[in-house]
Amino acid sequence: MNKEEQYKELLPQLEAIVADEGDEIANMANVAAMLHTTFGFWWTGFYRVVNCQPSASSNQKTNAELVLGPFQGPVACTRIPYSKGVCGTAWERGETVIVPDVHKFKGHIACSSASNSEIVVPVFKGGEVTAVLDIDSKDFGTFDEEDKYWLEKIVKQCFAQ
Ligand code: SME
């Protein structure tokens, strides 16, 4: 099966799994597990945007950070500031970031030295980024526009409201 066929088969399975469950963290756990086991990625998981210093007058984005959520793979860093690393960059830009060689990405946060390429897909709710899906591969250049297309579709179908 090629990548497109795998994603096509996976999408309805993911939709079915999240359909009957209202808890987002439980759903993130299963989406991460299914993506990870289907494709054999090195690390697959979510970081959630969490307010760390709530203040009525402050800009929400500068007072929030990405906090590790459900994932599959080796131990990872727990907190990533806005605009930092690939994850914080995808959050800041509000768009998917594909990194064919993480060693060439300025500011890349290396949770594992075995990771060589990465894709980070923002999860939107009401126009705001509320989480990111982060996937790491041990191979270079694993992710392309096809992954972007399908992973964006998956997070939209599973998590957007
Ligand atoms: N490499 C990411 C950090 C998270 S780990 O890959 C799980 C980044 O640069 O944001």
CSV table of N, CA and C and ligand atoms in Angstrom, one decimal:
chain,number,residue,atom,x,y,z
A,1,MET,N,0.8,-1.2,0.0
A,1,MET,CA,0.0,0.0,0.0
A,1,MET,C,0.9,1.3,0.0
A,2,ASN,N,0.6,2.2,-0.9
A,2,ASN,CA,1.3,3.4,-0.8
A,2,ASN,C,0.8,4.4,0.3
A,3,LYS,N,1.5,5.5,0.5
A,3,LYS,CA,1.2,6.4,1.6
A,3,LYS,C,-0.3,6.9,1.5
A,4,GLU,N,-0.7,7.3,0.3
A,4,GLU,CA,-2.0,7.8,0.1
A,4,GLU,C,-3.1,6.8,0.5
A,5,GLU,N,-2.9,5.6,0.1
A,5,GLU,CA,-3.8,4.5,0.4
A,5,GLU,C,-3.9,4.2,1.9
A,6,GLN,N,-2.7,4.3,2.5
A,6,GLN,CA,-2.7,4.1,4.0
A,6,GLN,C,-3.5,5.2,4.7
A,7,TYR,N,-3.2,6.5,4.3
A,7,TYR,CA,-4.0,7.6,4.9
A,7,TYR,C,-5.5,7.5,4.6
A,8,LYS,N,-5.8,7.1,3.4
A,8,LYS,CA,-7.2,7.0,3.0
A,8,LYS,C,-7.9,5.9,3.9
A,9,GLU,N,-7.2,4.9,4.2
A,9,GLU,CA,-7.8,3.8,5.0
A,9,GLU,C,-7.9,4.2,6.4
A,10,LEU,N,-6.9,5.0,6.9
A,10,LEU,CA,-6.8,5.3,8.3
A,10,LEU,C,-7.8,6.4,8.7
A,11,LEU,N,-8.1,7.3,7.8
A,11,LEU,CA,-9.0,8.5,8.2
A,11,LEU,C,-10.3,8.0,8.7
A,12,PRO,N,-11.1,7.2,8.0
A,12,PRO,CA,-12.4,6.8,8.6
A,12,PRO,C,-12.2,6.0,9.9
A,13,GLN,N,-11.1,5.3,10.1
A,13,GLN,CA,-10.9,4.5,11.3
A,13,GLN,C,-10.7,5.5,12.5
A,14,LEU,N,-10.0,6.6,12.2
A,14,LEU,CA,-9.7,7.6,13.2
A,14,LEU,C,-11.0,8.3,13.5
A,15,GLU,N,-11.8,8.7,12.5
A,15,GLU,CA,-13.1,9.4,12.7
A,15,GLU,C,-14.0,8.5,13.6
A,16,ALA,N,-14.0,7.2,13.3
A,16,ALA,CA,-14.9,6.3,14.1
A,16,ALA,C,-14.4,6.2,15.6
A,17,ILE,N,-13.1,6.2,15.8
A,17,ILE,CA,-12.6,6.1,17.1
A,17,ILE,C,-12.9,7.4,18.0
A,18,VAL,N,-12.8,8.6,17.3
A,18,VAL,CA,-13.1,9.8,18.1
A,18,VAL,C,-14.5,10.1,18.2
A,19,ALA,N,-15.3,9.6,17.3
A,19,ALA,CA,-16.8,10.0,17.2
A,19,ALA,C,-17.5,9.8,18.5
A,20,ASP,N,-17.3,8.7,19.2
A,20,ASP,CA,-18.0,8.5,20.4
A,20,ASP,C,-17.4,8.9,21.7
A,21,GLU,N,-16.3,9.6,21.6
A,21,GLU,CA,-15.6,10.1,22.8
A,21,GLU,C,-15.4,11.6,22.8
A,22,GLY,N,-15.8,12.2,23.9
A,22,GLY,CA,-15.8,13.7,23.9
A,22,GLY,C,-14.5,14.2,24.5
A,23,ASP,N,-13.7,13.3,25.1
A,23,ASP,CA,-12.5,13.8,25.8
A,23,ASP,C,-11.3,13.9,24.8
A,24,GLU,N,-10.9,15.1,24.6
A,24,GLU,CA,-9.9,15.4,23.6
A,24,GLU,C,-8.6,14.7,23.9
A,25,ILE,N,-8.2,14.6,25.1
A,25,ILE,CA,-6.9,14.0,25.4
A,25,ILE,C,-6.9,12.5,25.1
A,26,ALA,N,-8.0,11.9,25.4
A,26,ALA,CA,-8.2,10.4,25.1
A,26,ALA,C,-8.1,10.3,23.6
A,27,ASN,N,-8.8,11.2,22.9
A,27,ASN,CA,-8.8,11.1,21.4
A,27,ASN,C,-7.4,11.3,20.8
A,28,MET,N,-6.6,12.3,21.4
A,28,MET,CA,-5.3,12.5,21.0
A,28,MET,C,-4.4,11.3,21.2
A,29,ALA,N,-4.6,10.6,22.3
A,29,ALA,CA,-3.9,9.4,22.6
A,29,ALA,C,-4.1,8.3,21.5
A,30,ASN,N,-5.3,8.1,21.1
A,30,ASN,CA,-5.6,7.1,20.1
A,30,ASN,C,-5.2,7.5,18.7
A,31,VAL,N,-5.3,8.8,18.4
A,31,VAL,CA,-4.9,9.3,17.1
A,31,VAL,C,-3.3,9.1,17.0
A,32,ALA,N,-2.6,9.5,18.0
A,32,ALA,CA,-1.2,9.3,18.0
A,32,ALA,C,-0.8,7.8,17.9
A,33,ALA,N,-1.5,7.0,18.6
A,33,ALA,CA,-1.2,5.6,18.5
A,33,ALA,C,-1.4,5.0,17.2
A,34,MET,N,-2.5,5.4,16.5
A,34,MET,CA,-2.9,4.8,15.2
A,34,MET,C,-1.9,5.3,14.1
A,35,LEU,N,-1.6,6.6,14.2
A,35,LEU,CA,-0.6,7.1,13.2
A,35,LEU,C,0.7,6.4,13.4
A,36,HIS,N,1.1,6.3,14.6
A,36,HIS,CA,2.5,5.8,15.0
A,36,HIS,C,2.6,4.3,14.5
A,37,THR,N,1.6,3.5,14.8
A,37,THR,CA,1.7,2.1,14.5
A,37,THR,C,1.5,1.8,13.0
A,38,THR,N,0.7,2.7,12.4
A,38,THR,CA,0.4,2.5,10.9
A,38,THR,C,1.7,2.8,10.1
A,39,PHE,N,2.4,3.9,10.5
A,39,PHE,CA,3.5,4.3,9.6
A,39,PHE,C,4.9,4.0,10.2
A,40,GLY,N,4.9,3.6,11.5
A,40,GLY,CA,6.2,3.2,12.1
A,40,GLY,C,7.1,4.5,12.2
A,41,PHE,N,6.5,5.6,12.6
A,41,PHE,CA,7.3,6.8,12.8
A,41,PHE,C,8.2,6.6,14.1
A,42,TRP,N,9.1,7.5,14.3
A,42,TRP,CA,10.0,7.5,15.4
A,42,TRP,C,9.3,8.1,16.7
A,43,TRP,N,8.6,9.2,16.5
A,43,TRP,CA,7.9,9.8,17.6
A,43,TRP,C,6.6,10.5,17.0
A,44,THR,N,5.5,10.3,17.6
A,44,THR,CA,4.2,10.8,17.1
A,44,THR,C,3.4,11.3,18.3
A,45,GLY,N,3.1,12.6,18.4
A,45,GLY,CA,2.4,13.0,19.5
A,45,GLY,C,1.9,14.5,19.4
A,46,PHE,N,1.2,14.9,20.5
A,46,PHE,CA,0.6,16.2,20.5
A,46,PHE,C,1.3,17.1,21.6
A,47,TYR,N,1.4,18.4,21.3
A,47,TYR,CA,1.7,19.4,22.3
A,47,TYR,C,0.4,20.3,22.4
A,48,ARG,N,-0.1,20.6,23.6
A,48,ARG,CA,-1.2,21.4,23.7
A,48,ARG,C,-0.9,22.8,24.2
A,49,VAL,N,-1.6,23.8,23.6
A,49,VAL,CA,-1.3,25.2,24.1
A,49,VAL,C,-2.0,25.4,25.4
A,50,VAL,N,-1.1,25.7,26.4
A,50,VAL,CA,-1.6,25.8,27.8
A,50,VAL,C,-1.2,27.2,28.3
A,51,ASN,N,-2.1,27.9,28.9
A,51,ASN,CA,-1.8,29.2,29.6
A,51,ASN,C,-1.0,28.9,30.8
A,52,CYS,N,0.2,29.6,30.9
A,52,CYS,CA,1.1,29.4,32.0
A,52,CYS,C,1.0,30.5,33.0
A,53,GLN,N,0.7,31.7,32.6
A,53,GLN,CA,0.6,32.8,33.5
A,53,GLN,C,-0.6,33.6,33.2
A,54,PRO,N,-1.8,33.1,33.5
A,54,PRO,CA,-3.0,33.8,33.1
A,54,PRO,C,-3.0,35.3,33.6
A,55,SER,N,-3.4,36.2,32.8
A,55,SER,CA,-3.4,37.6,33.2
A,55,SER,C,-4.4,38.3,32.3
A,56,ALA,N,-5.3,39.0,32.9
A,56,ALA,CA,-6.4,39.7,32.1
A,56,ALA,C,-5.9,40.6,31.0
A,57,SER,N,-4.8,41.3,31.3
A,57,SER,CA,-4.3,42.3,30.4
A,57,SER,C,-3.3,41.8,29.4
A,58,SER,N,-2.9,40.5,29.6
A,58,SER,CA,-1.7,40.1,28.8
A,58,SER,C,-2.1,39.5,27.5
A,59,ASN,N,-1.2,39.4,26.6
A,59,ASN,CA,-1.4,38.8,25.3
A,59,ASN,C,-1.4,37.3,25.5
A,60,GLN,N,-2.4,36.6,25.2
A,60,GLN,CA,-2.6,35.2,25.5
A,60,GLN,C,-1.4,34.3,24.9
A,61,LYS,N,-0.9,34.7,23.7
A,61,LYS,CA,0.1,33.9,23.1
A,61,LYS,C,1.4,33.9,23.9
A,62,THR,N,1.8,35.1,24.3
A,62,THR,CA,3.1,35.2,25.0
A,62,THR,C,3.0,34.6,26.4
A,63,ASN,N,1.8,34.4,26.9
A,63,ASN,CA,1.6,33.8,28.3
A,63,ASN,C,1.2,32.4,28.2
A,64,ALA,N,1.4,31.8,27.0
A,64,ALA,CA,1.0,30.4,26.9
A,64,ALA,C,2.2,29.6,26.4
A,65,GLU,N,2.2,28.4,26.5
A,65,GLU,CA,3.3,27.6,25.9
A,65,GLU,C,2.7,26.2,25.5
A,66,LEU,N,3.5,25.5,24.8
A,66,LEU,CA,3.1,24.1,24.3
A,66,LEU,C,3.5,23.2,25.4
A,67,VAL,N,2.6,22.4,25.9
A,67,VAL,CA,2.9,21.4,26.9
A,67,VAL,C,2.6,20.0,26.3
A,68,LEU,N,3.6,19.1,26.6
A,68,LEU,CA,3.5,17.7,26.1
A,68,LEU,C,2.2,17.1,26.4
A,69,GLY,N,1.6,16.5,25.4
A,69,GLY,CA,0.3,15.7,25.5
A,69,GLY,C,0.5,14.3,25.2
A,70,PRO,N,-0.5,13.6,24.8
A,70,PRO,CA,-0.4,12.1,24.5
A,70,PRO,C,0.6,11.9,23.3
A,71,PHE,N,1.4,10.9,23.5
A,71,PHE,CA,2.4,10.6,22.4
A,71,PHE,C,2.8,9.1,22.4
A,72,GLN,N,3.4,8.7,21.3
A,72,GLN,CA,4.0,7.4,21.2
A,72,GLN,C,5.5,7.6,20.9
A,73,GLY,N,6.4,6.9,21.5
A,73,GLY,CA,7.8,7.0,21.2
A,73,GLY,C,8.6,7.3,22.4
A,74,PRO,N,9.9,7.7,22.2
A,74,PRO,CA,10.7,8.0,23.4
A,74,PRO,C,10.3,9.2,24.1
A,75,VAL,N,10.9,9.3,25.4
A,75,VAL,CA,10.6,10.5,26.3
A,75,VAL,C,10.9,11.8,25.5
A,76,ALA,N,10.1,12.8,25.7
A,76,ALA,CA,10.3,14.1,25.0
A,76,ALA,C,10.3,15.3,25.9
A,77,CYS,N,10.7,16.4,25.4
A,77,CYS,CA,10.7,17.6,26.2
A,77,CYS,C,9.3,18.0,26.5
A,78,THR,N,9.1,18.5,27.7
A,78,THR,CA,7.7,18.7,28.2
A,78,THR,C,7.1,20.1,27.8
A,79,ARG,N,7.9,21.1,27.7
A,79,ARG,CA,7.4,22.5,27.4
A,79,ARG,C,8.2,23.2,26.3
A,80,ILE,N,7.4,23.8,25.4
A,80,ILE,CA,8.1,24.5,24.2
A,80,ILE,C,7.4,25.9,24.2
A,81,PRO,N,8.2,26.9,24.3
A,81,PRO,CA,7.7,28.3,24.2
A,81,PRO,C,7.2,28.7,22.8
A,82,TYR,N,6.3,29.7,22.8
A,82,TYR,CA,5.8,30.2,21.5
A,82,TYR,C,6.9,30.6,20.6
A,83,SER,N,6.9,30.2,19.4
A,83,SER,CA,7.8,30.6,18.3
A,83,SER,C,9.1,29.8,18.4
A,84,LYS,N,9.3,28.9,19.4
A,84,LYS,CA,10.6,28.2,19.5
A,84,LYS,C,10.4,26.8,18.9
A,85,GLY,N,11.5,26.3,18.3
A,85,GLY,CA,11.5,25.0,17.7
A,85,GLY,C,10.6,24.9,16.6
A,86,VAL,N,10.5,23.7,16.0
A,86,VAL,CA,9.6,23.5,14.9
A,86,VAL,C,8.1,23.6,15.4
A,87,CYS,N,7.9,23.1,16.6
A,87,CYS,CA,6.5,23.1,17.1
A,87,CYS,C,6.0,24.6,17.4
A,88,GLY,N,6.9,25.4,18.0
A,88,GLY,CA,6.5,26.7,18.3
A,88,GLY,C,6.4,27.6,17.1
A,89,THR,N,7.2,27.2,16.0
A,89,THR,CA,7.1,27.9,14.8
A,89,THR,C,5.8,27.7,14.1
A,90,ALA,N,5.4,26.4,14.1
A,90,ALA,CA,4.1,26.0,13.4
A,90,ALA,C,2.9,26.7,14.2
A,91,TRP,N,3.1,26.8,15.5
A,91,TRP,CA,2.0,27.6,16.3
A,91,TRP,C,2.0,29.0,15.9
A,92,GLU,N,3.2,29.7,15.9
A,92,GLU,CA,3.3,31.1,15.5
A,92,GLU,C,2.8,31.4,14.1
A,93,ARG,N,3.2,30.5,13.2
A,93,ARG,CA,2.8,30.8,11.8
A,93,ARG,C,1.3,30.4,11.5
A,94,GLY,N,0.8,29.5,12.4
A,94,GLY,CA,-0.5,29.0,12.2
A,94,GLY,C,-0.6,28.1,10.9
A,95,GLU,N,0.5,27.5,10.6
A,95,GLU,CA,0.5,26.6,9.4
A,95,GLU,C,1.5,25.4,9.6
A,96,THR,N,1.3,24.4,8.8
A,96,THR,CA,2.1,23.2,8.9
A,96,THR,C,3.6,23.5,8.5
A,97,VAL,N,4.5,23.0,9.2
A,97,VAL,CA,5.9,23.1,8.9
A,97,VAL,C,6.5,21.7,8.6
A,98,ILE,N,7.1,21.6,7.4
A,98,ILE,CA,7.8,20.4,7.0
A,98,ILE,C,9.3,20.6,7.1
A,99,VAL,N,10.0,19.8,7.8
A,99,VAL,CA,11.4,19.9,7.9
A,99,VAL,C,12.1,18.6,7.4
A,100,PRO,N,12.7,18.7,6.2
A,100,PRO,CA,13.3,17.5,5.6
A,100,PRO,C,14.6,17.1,6.4
A,101,ASP,N,15.3,18.1,7.0
A,101,ASP,CA,16.5,17.8,7.7
A,101,ASP,C,16.5,18.7,9.0
A,102,VAL,N,16.2,18.1,10.1
A,102,VAL,CA,16.1,18.9,11.3
A,102,VAL,C,17.4,19.6,11.7
A,103,HIS,N,18.5,19.1,11.3
A,103,HIS,CA,19.8,19.7,11.7
A,103,HIS,C,20.0,21.0,11.0
A,104,LYS,N,19.2,21.2,9.9
A,104,LYS,CA,19.4,22.5,9.2
A,104,LYS,C,18.3,23.5,9.6
A,105,PHE,N,17.4,23.1,10.5
A,105,PHE,CA,16.4,24.0,10.9
A,105,PHE,C,16.9,24.8,12.1
A,106,LYS,N,17.0,26.2,11.9
A,106,LYS,CA,17.5,27.0,13.0
A,106,LYS,C,16.5,27.0,14.2
A,107,GLY,N,17.1,26.6,15.4
A,107,GLY,CA,16.3,26.6,16.6
A,107,GLY,C,15.5,25.3,16.8
A,108,HIS,N,15.8,24.3,16.0
A,108,HIS,CA,15.2,23.0,16.2
A,108,HIS,C,15.5,22.5,17.6
A,109,ILE,N,14.5,22.0,18.3
A,109,ILE,CA,14.7,21.4,19.6
A,109,ILE,C,14.8,19.9,19.5
A,110,ALA,N,16.0,19.4,19.8
A,110,ALA,CA,16.3,18.0,19.7
A,110,ALA,C,15.9,17.2,20.9
A,111,CYS,N,14.7,16.6,20.9
A,111,CYS,CA,14.3,15.8,22.0
A,111,CYS,C,15.0,14.4,21.9
A,112,SER,N,15.3,14.0,20.7
A,112,SER,CA,16.0,12.8,20.5
A,112,SER,C,17.0,13.0,19.3
A,113,SER,N,18.2,12.5,19.6
A,113,SER,CA,19.3,12.7,18.6
A,113,SER,C,19.0,11.8,17.3
A,114,ALA,N,18.1,10.8,17.5
A,114,ALA,CA,17.8,9.9,16.4
A,114,ALA,C,16.9,10.5,15.3
A,115,SER,N,16.3,11.6,15.7
A,115,SER,CA,15.3,12.2,14.7
A,115,SER,C,16.0,13.0,13.6
A,116,ASN,N,15.6,12.8,12.4
A,116,ASN,CA,16.2,13.5,11.3
A,116,ASN,C,15.3,14.3,10.4
A,117,SER,N,14.0,14.0,10.4
A,117,SER,CA,13.1,14.9,9.7
A,117,SER,C,11.8,15.0,10.6
A,118,GLU,N,11.0,16.0,10.2
A,118,GLU,CA,9.8,16.2,11.1
A,118,GLU,C,8.7,17.0,10.4
A,119,ILE,N,7.5,16.8,10.9
A,119,ILE,CA,6.4,17.6,10.4
A,119,ILE,C,5.6,18.0,11.6
A,120,VAL,N,5.1,19.3,11.6
A,120,VAL,CA,4.3,19.8,12.7
A,120,VAL,C,3.1,20.4,12.1
A,121,VAL,N,1.9,19.9,12.5
A,121,VAL,CA,0.6,20.3,12.0
A,121,VAL,C,-0.2,21.0,13.1
A,122,PRO,N,-0.6,22.3,12.9
A,122,PRO,CA,-1.4,22.9,14.0
A,122,PRO,C,-2.8,22.4,14.0
A,123,VAL,N,-3.4,22.3,15.2
A,123,VAL,CA,-4.8,22.0,15.4
A,123,VAL,C,-5.5,23.3,15.8
A,124,PHE,N,-6.5,23.6,15.0
A,124,PHE,CA,-7.3,24.8,15.2
A,124,PHE,C,-8.6,24.6,15.8
A,125,LYS,N,-9.0,25.6,16.7
A,125,LYS,CA,-10.4,25.6,17.2
A,125,LYS,C,-10.8,27.1,17.2
A,126,GLY,N,-11.9,27.4,16.6
A,126,GLY,CA,-12.4,28.8,16.5
A,126,GLY,C,-11.3,29.7,16.0
A,127,GLY,N,-10.5,29.3,15.0
A,127,GLY,CA,-9.5,30.1,14.4
A,127,GLY,C,-8.2,30.2,15.2
A,128,GLU,N,-8.1,29.6,16.4
A,128,GLU,CA,-6.9,29.7,17.2
A,128,GLU,C,-6.2,28.3,17.2
A,129,VAL,N,-4.9,28.4,17.3
A,129,VAL,CA,-4.1,27.1,17.4
A,129,VAL,C,-4.3,26.7,18.9
A,130,THR,N,-4.8,25.5,19.1
A,130,THR,CA,-5.0,25.0,20.4
A,130,THR,C,-4.0,23.8,20.7
A,131,ALA,N,-3.4,23.3,19.7
A,131,ALA,CA,-2.4,22.2,19.9
A,131,ALA,C,-1.6,22.0,18.6
A,132,VAL,N,-0.6,21.2,18.7
A,132,VAL,CA,0.1,20.8,17.4
A,132,VAL,C,0.3,19.3,17.4
A,133,LEU,N,0.2,18.7,16.2
A,133,LEU,CA,0.6,17.3,16.1
A,133,LEU,C,2.0,17.3,15.5
A,134,ASP,N,2.9,16.6,16.2
A,134,ASP,CA,4.3,16.6,15.9
A,134,ASP,C,4.7,15.2,15.6
A,135,ILE,N,5.3,15.0,14.4
A,135,ILE,CA,5.8,13.7,14.0
A,135,ILE,C,7.2,13.7,13.6
A,136,ASP,N,8.0,12.8,14.2
A,136,ASP,CA,9.5,12.7,13.9
A,136,ASP,C,9.8,11.4,13.2
A,137,SER,N,10.8,11.5,12.3
A,137,SER,CA,11.2,10.3,11.6
A,137,SER,C,12.7,10.2,11.7
A,138,LYS,N,13.2,8.9,11.8
A,138,LYS,CA,14.6,8.7,11.8
A,138,LYS,C,15.3,8.9,10.4
A,139,ASP,N,14.4,8.9,9.4
A,139,ASP,CA,14.9,9.1,8.0
A,139,ASP,C,14.9,10.6,7.7
A,140,PHE,N,15.7,11.0,6.8
A,140,PHE,CA,15.7,12.3,6.2
A,140,PHE,C,14.5,12.4,5.2
A,141,GLY,N,13.9,13.6,5.1
A,141,GLY,CA,12.9,13.8,4.0
A,141,GLY,C,11.7,12.9,4.0
A,142,THR,N,11.3,12.5,5.2
A,142,THR,CA,10.2,11.6,5.2
A,142,THR,C,8.8,12.2,4.8
A,143,PHE,N,8.7,13.5,5.2
A,143,PHE,CA,7.4,14.2,5.0
A,143,PHE,C,7.3,15.1,3.8
A,144,ASP,N,6.2,15.1,3.1
A,144,ASP,CA,6.0,15.9,2.0
A,144,ASP,C,4.6,16.5,1.9
A,145,GLU,N,4.2,17.1,0.8
A,145,GLU,CA,2.9,17.7,0.7
A,145,GLU,C,1.7,16.7,0.9
A,146,GLU,N,2.0,15.5,0.6
A,146,GLU,CA,0.9,14.5,0.7
A,146,GLU,C,0.7,14.2,2.2
A,147,ASP,N,1.7,14.2,3.0
A,147,ASP,CA,1.5,14.0,4.5
A,147,ASP,C,0.8,15.2,5.0
A,148,LYS,N,1.3,16.4,4.6
A,148,LYS,CA,0.6,17.7,5.0
A,148,LYS,C,-0.9,17.6,4.8
A,149,TYR,N,-1.2,17.3,3.5
A,149,TYR,CA,-2.6,17.2,3.1
A,149,TYR,C,-3.5,16.3,4.1
A,150,TRP,N,-2.9,15.1,4.2
A,150,TRP,CA,-3.7,14.1,5.0
A,150,TRP,C,-3.7,14.4,6.5
A,151,LEU,N,-2.6,14.8,7.0
A,151,LEU,CA,-2.5,15.1,8.5
A,151,LEU,C,-3.3,16.3,8.8
A,152,GLU,N,-3.4,17.3,7.9
A,152,GLU,CA,-4.3,18.5,8.2
A,152,GLU,C,-5.7,18.0,8.2
A,153,LYS,N,-6.0,17.1,7.3
A,153,LYS,CA,-7.4,16.6,7.2
A,153,LYS,C,-7.7,15.8,8.5
A,154,ILE,N,-6.8,15.0,8.9
A,154,ILE,CA,-7.0,14.2,10.1
A,154,ILE,C,-7.3,15.1,11.3
A,155,VAL,N,-6.4,16.1,11.5
A,155,VAL,CA,-6.6,16.9,12.8
A,155,VAL,C,-7.9,17.7,12.7
A,156,LYS,N,-8.2,18.1,11.4
A,156,LYS,CA,-9.5,18.9,11.3
A,156,LYS,C,-10.7,18.0,11.6
A,157,GLN,N,-10.7,16.8,11.0
A,157,GLN,CA,-11.8,15.9,11.2
A,157,GLN,C,-11.9,15.5,12.7
A,158,CYS,N,-10.8,15.3,13.3
A,158,CYS,CA,-10.8,14.7,14.7
A,158,CYS,C,-10.9,15.7,15.8
A,159,PHE,N,-10.4,17.0,15.5
A,159,PHE,CA,-10.3,17.9,16.7
A,159,PHE,C,-10.9,19.3,16.5
A,160,ALA,N,-11.2,19.7,15.2
A,160,ALA,CA,-11.7,21.0,15.1
A,160,ALA,C,-13.2,21.0,15.5
A,161,GLN,N,-13.6,22.2,16.0
A,161,GLN,CA,-15.1,22.2,16.4
A,161,GLN,C,-15.8,23.3,15.5
B,1,SME,N1,11.7,18.8,17.6
B,1,SME,C1,10.6,19.6,18.2
B,1,SME,C2,10.5,19.3,19.7
B,1,SME,C3,9.6,18.2,20.0
B,1,SME,S1,10.2,16.7,19.8
B,1,SME,O1,10.5,16.5,18.4
B,1,SME,C4,9.1,15.5,20.3
B,1,SME,C5,10.7,21.1,17.9
B,1,SME,O2,11.8,21.5,17.4
B,1,SME,O3,9.8,21.8,18.2
